[in-house]
Amino acid sequence: MVNRMIANILPHFPERFVWIFSKKYIAGKELKEAIRCIEDLHRENIVSTVDVLGESVNSLEEVNYYLAQYLETIQILSEYNFGLSISVKPTMFGLLEDYDYCQNSLRKILMLAREKNLFVRIDMEDSSCTDSELRLFEQLYKEFPGHVGIVLQAYLRRTLADLDRLKKVEIKGHPINIRLCKGIYVESRKIAFKGRQEIRNNFISCFEKMLEYKFYPALATHDKKLICSCLDLIAKYELKPDEYEFQMLLGVTKRLRKKLTQKNHRMRVYVPFGVQWFRYATRRLQENPHMVWDIITGMVVPK
Ligand SMILES: Cc1cc2nc3c(=O)[nH]c(=O)nc-3n(C[C@H](O)[C@H](O)[C@H](O)COP(=O)(O)OP(=O)(O)OC[C@H]3O[C@@H](n4cnc5c(N)ncnc54)[C@H](O)[C@@H]3O)c2cc1C
């Protein structure tokens, strides 16, 4: 209740004030700030996935604006040989308004990314996008195998079945690369698990299925208990360090992140940047007010 109230009033505060809450989680407004952040992470033996911040669009001009931003980002980042990847949100390219235009825009991103040897991850958004984002991935994966990955959300009841579906389209020699996360959006009980432990259980079932299918798993979580269960599976299946990775958000659970990298687990951090940081930060808080508490405790207790 208090979290929801704080999340709802934050957008009415001056940007400078909201920045105090957000700066830990966002690299900055400009690419040069993201690059500084990527270099710092690289020194800690951590790779990055870079996200240009943006929201659902209302016009083709906005889609083209974001497309230009991504192309410039890829062009510049390709000069850094840091094993970087790029994360994209299809609604920024008009997924729900014009699927074909969105697909074409992502195709342009992927063509440049392939030329520059960068990997592109399609983020997963709320459940109104799940079918289209999976379809988008399947079509682009056929054209750019080895250069594009998708995200699946363990809180969705359908995710194990989605893994079966993806196995059917897999191209030999190009393991499907999936970021597995719990899921950030508020979904109904009908389609999503709600209990903390049942989401963890489904995460582990999905991870095990990914191992069975020999997909490449990117385990995106800060949940210590869940990470311990993942480590058990990594040991059980005797995975080599280049056969999986952990992923975390910028500024979150840094100590846990350090522990994992020190034990030689590959770690990738999500580095968001862009002028749209304010709308992004306040909207994410409204979507998931529990984050308010995480942020407040994160400010007080270093992790
Ligand atoms: C690299 C990456 C990419 C992601 N991509 C997507 C995506 O495409 N689609 C999607 O739906 N979701 C995405 N998520 C979000 C994810 O679904 C979860 O909502 C988020 O990671 C929190 O879940 P958790 O597993 O860390 O566990 P939790 O139990 O929620 O968190 C464990 C602990 O981590 C800390 N923590 C977690 N999140 C935050 C935060 N935001 N701020 C401060 N502290 C925090 C807190 O200490 C918390 O107690 C992504 C997450 C990561 C790490």
Coordinates of C-alpha atoms in Angstrom, one line a residue, residues 27-299:
A27 CA 23.9 4.3 -16.5
G28 CA 22.9 7.9 -17.6
K29 CA 21.2 9.8 -20.4
E30 CA 23.9 9.4 -23.0
L31 CA 25.8 6.5 -24.6
K32 CA 29.1 7.8 -23.3
E33 CA 27.9 7.3 -19.8
A34 CA 26.8 3.7 -20.6
I35 CA 30.3 3.1 -22.1
R36 CA 31.9 4.3 -18.9
C37 CA 29.7 1.9 -17.0
I38 CA 30.6 -1.0 -19.4
E39 CA 34.3 -0.3 -19.0
D40 CA 34.0 -0.3 -15.2
L41 CA 32.1 -3.6 -15.3
H42 CA 34.7 -5.0 -17.7
R43 CA 37.4 -4.3 -15.2
E44 CA 35.4 -6.5 -12.7
N45 CA 35.3 -9.2 -15.3
I46 CA 31.7 -8.6 -16.1
V47 CA 30.1 -8.3 -19.5
S48 CA 27.2 -6.1 -20.3
T49 CA 24.0 -6.0 -22.2
V50 CA 23.0 -2.5 -23.3
D51 CA 19.5 -1.2 -23.4
V52 CA 18.4 2.1 -24.9
L53 CA 15.6 3.2 -22.7
G54 CA 12.2 3.9 -24.3
E55 CA 8.5 3.3 -24.0
S56 CA 5.7 2.0 -26.1
V57 CA 5.5 4.3 -29.2
N58 CA 2.6 6.3 -30.7
S59 CA 4.0 7.1 -34.1
L60 CA 6.4 5.9 -36.9
E61 CA 8.6 8.9 -36.2
E62 CA 9.1 7.6 -32.7
V63 CA 9.9 4.1 -34.0
N64 CA 12.4 5.5 -36.4
Y65 CA 13.9 7.6 -33.7
Y66 CA 14.6 4.6 -31.5
L67 CA 15.8 2.6 -34.5
A68 CA 18.4 5.3 -35.2
Q69 CA 19.4 5.3 -31.6
Y70 CA 20.0 1.5 -31.6
L71 CA 21.9 1.6 -34.9
E72 CA 24.2 4.3 -33.6
T73 CA 24.6 2.4 -30.3
I74 CA 25.6 -0.8 -32.1
Q75 CA 28.0 1.1 -34.4
I76 CA 29.8 2.7 -31.5
L77 CA 29.7 -0.3 -29.2
S78 CA 31.2 -2.6 -31.9
E79 CA 34.5 -0.8 -31.3
Y80 CA 34.6 -2.3 -27.8
N81 CA 35.7 -5.9 -27.8
F82 CA 34.0 -6.7 -24.5
G83 CA 31.6 -9.5 -25.5
L84 CA 28.7 -7.1 -25.4
S85 CA 25.1 -7.7 -26.3
I86 CA 22.1 -5.4 -26.9
S87 CA 18.6 -5.7 -25.4
V88 CA 15.6 -4.5 -27.2
K89 CA 11.9 -4.0 -26.2
P90 CA 9.7 -4.7 -29.3
T91 CA 6.9 -2.3 -28.1
M92 CA 9.5 0.5 -28.7
F93 CA 9.3 -0.5 -32.4
G94 CA 5.5 -0.6 -32.5
L95 CA 5.0 -4.3 -31.8
L96 CA 1.3 -4.0 -30.9
E97 CA 0.4 -1.4 -33.5
D98 CA 2.3 -2.7 -36.6
Y99 CA 3.9 -6.1 -36.3
D100 CA 5.5 -6.1 -39.7
Y101 CA 7.1 -2.6 -39.2
C102 CA 8.4 -3.8 -35.9
Q103 CA 9.9 -6.9 -37.4
N104 CA 11.5 -4.9 -40.1
S105 CA 13.0 -2.5 -37.6
L106 CA 14.5 -5.4 -35.6
R107 CA 15.7 -7.0 -38.8
K108 CA 17.7 -3.8 -39.5
I109 CA 19.1 -3.9 -36.0
L110 CA 20.1 -7.5 -36.4
M111 CA 21.7 -7.0 -39.8
L112 CA 24.0 -4.4 -38.3
A113 CA 24.6 -6.4 -35.2
R114 CA 25.5 -9.5 -37.2
E115 CA 27.9 -7.5 -39.3
K116 CA 29.5 -6.1 -36.1
N117 CA 29.4 -9.5 -34.3
L118 CA 27.0 -8.3 -31.5
F119 CA 24.2 -10.4 -30.0
V120 CA 20.7 -9.0 -29.7
R121 CA 18.3 -10.1 -27.0
I122 CA 14.6 -9.6 -27.4
D123 CA 13.2 -8.6 -23.9
M124 CA 9.9 -10.1 -22.9
E125 CA 7.2 -7.6 -22.0
D126 CA 3.7 -8.1 -20.4
S127 CA 1.4 -11.0 -21.4
S128 CA -0.3 -9.0 -24.1
C129 CA 3.0 -9.3 -26.0
T130 CA 4.1 -12.9 -25.2
D131 CA 2.7 -14.5 -28.4
S132 CA 3.9 -11.8 -30.7
E133 CA 7.4 -11.6 -29.1
L134 CA 7.8 -15.4 -29.4
R135 CA 6.7 -15.3 -33.0
L136 CA 9.1 -12.4 -33.7
F137 CA 11.9 -14.3 -32.1
E138 CA 11.2 -17.5 -34.1
Q139 CA 11.1 -15.6 -37.4
L140 CA 14.3 -13.6 -36.7
Y141 CA 16.1 -16.6 -35.3
K142 CA 15.6 -18.4 -38.6
E143 CA 17.3 -15.5 -40.4
F144 CA 19.9 -14.7 -37.8
P145 CA 20.7 -17.9 -35.9
G146 CA 23.4 -17.4 -33.3
H147 CA 22.7 -13.6 -33.2
V148 CA 19.4 -13.3 -31.5
G149 CA 17.9 -14.6 -28.2
I150 CA 14.7 -14.3 -26.3
V151 CA 13.5 -14.0 -22.7
L152 CA 11.1 -16.3 -20.9
Q153 CA 9.3 -15.5 -17.6
A154 CA 9.1 -18.2 -14.9
Y155 CA 6.0 -16.7 -13.4
L156 CA 4.0 -17.6 -16.5
R157 CA 2.2 -21.0 -16.3
R158 CA 2.8 -21.4 -20.1
T159 CA 6.6 -21.1 -20.0
L160 CA 7.5 -24.9 -19.9
A161 CA 5.2 -25.4 -22.9
D162 CA 6.9 -22.5 -24.7
L163 CA 10.3 -24.2 -24.2
D164 CA 8.8 -27.3 -26.0
R165 CA 7.6 -25.0 -28.8
L166 CA 11.1 -23.4 -29.1
K167 CA 12.8 -26.8 -29.3
K168 CA 10.7 -27.6 -32.4
V169 CA 12.2 -24.6 -34.3
E170 CA 15.8 -25.0 -33.2
I171 CA 18.3 -25.1 -36.0
K172 CA 21.1 -27.7 -35.6
G173 CA 24.4 -26.1 -34.4
H174 CA 22.7 -22.9 -33.1
P175 CA 21.4 -23.6 -29.6
I176 CA 18.5 -21.3 -28.6
N177 CA 19.7 -18.7 -26.2
I178 CA 17.2 -17.9 -23.5
R179 CA 17.3 -15.4 -20.7
L180 CA 15.2 -16.9 -17.9
C181 CA 13.8 -14.4 -15.4
K182 CA 10.9 -14.4 -12.9
G183 CA 9.0 -11.7 -14.8
I184 CA 8.4 -8.1 -13.7
Y185 CA 4.8 -7.3 -14.8
V186 CA 1.6 -7.7 -12.8
E187 CA -0.3 -10.6 -14.3
S188 CA -3.4 -12.4 -13.3
R189 CA -3.4 -15.6 -11.2
K190 CA -5.1 -17.4 -14.1
I191 CA -2.0 -17.2 -16.2
A192 CA 0.8 -16.6 -13.7
F193 CA 2.1 -18.2 -10.5
K194 CA 1.9 -15.8 -7.6
G195 CA 3.7 -17.5 -4.7
R196 CA 7.4 -16.8 -4.2
Q197 CA 8.3 -20.4 -3.9
E198 CA 6.1 -21.6 -6.8
I199 CA 7.8 -19.1 -9.1
R200 CA 11.2 -20.3 -7.9
N201 CA 10.1 -23.9 -8.5
N202 CA 8.9 -23.2 -12.0
F203 CA 12.2 -21.3 -12.7
I204 CA 14.1 -24.4 -11.7
S205 CA 11.9 -26.7 -13.8
C206 CA 12.4 -24.4 -16.8
F207 CA 16.2 -24.3 -16.3
E208 CA 16.3 -28.0 -16.1
K209 CA 14.3 -28.3 -19.3
M210 CA 16.7 -25.9 -21.0
L211 CA 19.6 -28.1 -19.9
E212 CA 17.8 -31.2 -21.2
Y213 CA 17.2 -29.4 -24.6
K214 CA 20.8 -28.1 -24.6
F215 CA 19.7 -24.5 -24.9
Y216 CA 22.0 -21.7 -23.7
P217 CA 20.7 -20.5 -20.4
A218 CA 21.1 -16.9 -19.1
L219 CA 19.9 -17.0 -15.6
A220 CA 18.6 -13.5 -14.7
T221 CA 17.9 -13.3 -11.0
H222 CA 19.2 -11.8 -7.8
D223 CA 17.4 -14.2 -5.6
K224 CA 20.1 -15.9 -3.4
K225 CA 18.0 -19.0 -2.7
L226 CA 17.2 -19.5 -6.4
I227 CA 20.8 -18.9 -7.4
C228 CA 21.9 -21.6 -5.0
S229 CA 19.4 -24.1 -6.6
C230 CA 20.8 -23.0 -10.1
L231 CA 24.3 -23.7 -8.9
D232 CA 23.2 -27.2 -7.8
L233 CA 21.9 -27.9 -11.3
I234 CA 25.1 -26.4 -12.9
A235 CA 27.1 -28.8 -10.8
K236 CA 24.8 -31.8 -11.4
Y237 CA 25.0 -31.3 -15.2
E238 CA 28.7 -30.5 -15.0
L239 CA 28.3 -27.3 -17.1
K240 CA 31.5 -25.6 -18.3
P241 CA 31.8 -21.9 -17.6
D242 CA 31.0 -21.0 -21.2
E243 CA 27.8 -23.1 -21.3
Y244 CA 25.6 -20.7 -19.2
E245 CA 25.7 -17.2 -17.6
F246 CA 24.1 -15.3 -14.8
Q247 CA 22.6 -11.9 -15.4
M248 CA 21.8 -9.1 -13.0
L249 CA 20.4 -5.5 -13.2
L250 CA 22.8 -2.6 -12.9
G251 CA 23.2 -1.6 -9.2
V252 CA 21.5 -4.6 -7.7
T253 CA 23.0 -7.1 -5.3
K254 CA 26.6 -6.2 -6.1
R255 CA 28.0 -8.4 -3.4
L256 CA 26.3 -11.5 -4.7
R257 CA 27.4 -10.5 -8.2
K258 CA 31.0 -10.3 -7.0
K259 CA 30.8 -13.7 -5.3
L260 CA 29.6 -15.4 -8.4
T261 CA 32.3 -13.7 -10.7
Q262 CA 35.0 -14.6 -8.2
K263 CA 33.9 -18.3 -8.5
N264 CA 34.3 -18.0 -12.3
H265 CA 30.7 -17.9 -13.2
R266 CA 30.1 -15.7 -16.3
M267 CA 28.2 -12.6 -15.3
R268 CA 26.4 -10.1 -17.6
V269 CA 24.9 -6.9 -16.3
Y270 CA 21.9 -5.1 -17.8
V271 CA 23.0 -1.5 -18.5
P272 CA 20.1 0.8 -19.4
F273 CA 20.7 4.3 -20.6
G274 CA 18.9 7.1 -22.5
V275 CA 17.0 10.3 -22.3
Q276 CA 13.8 8.4 -21.5
W277 CA 15.1 7.3 -18.1
F278 CA 12.5 9.3 -16.2
R279 CA 9.5 7.7 -17.8
Y280 CA 11.2 4.3 -17.6
A281 CA 12.1 4.6 -13.9
T282 CA 8.7 5.9 -12.8
R283 CA 6.7 3.5 -14.9
R284 CA 8.6 0.4 -13.7
L285 CA 7.9 1.5 -10.2
Q286 CA 4.2 1.8 -10.9
E287 CA 4.1 -1.6 -12.6
N288 CA 5.8 -3.2 -9.7
P289 CA 5.5 -1.1 -6.5
H290 CA 7.4 -3.8 -4.5
M291 CA 10.5 -2.3 -6.2
V292 CA 10.1 0.8 -4.0
W293 CA 11.0 -1.3 -1.0
D294 CA 13.9 -2.9 -2.7
I295 CA 15.2 0.5 -3.7
I296 CA 14.8 2.0 -0.3
T297 CA 16.5 -1.0 1.4
G298 CA 19.1 -1.0 -1.4
M299 CA 19.9 2.6 -0.5

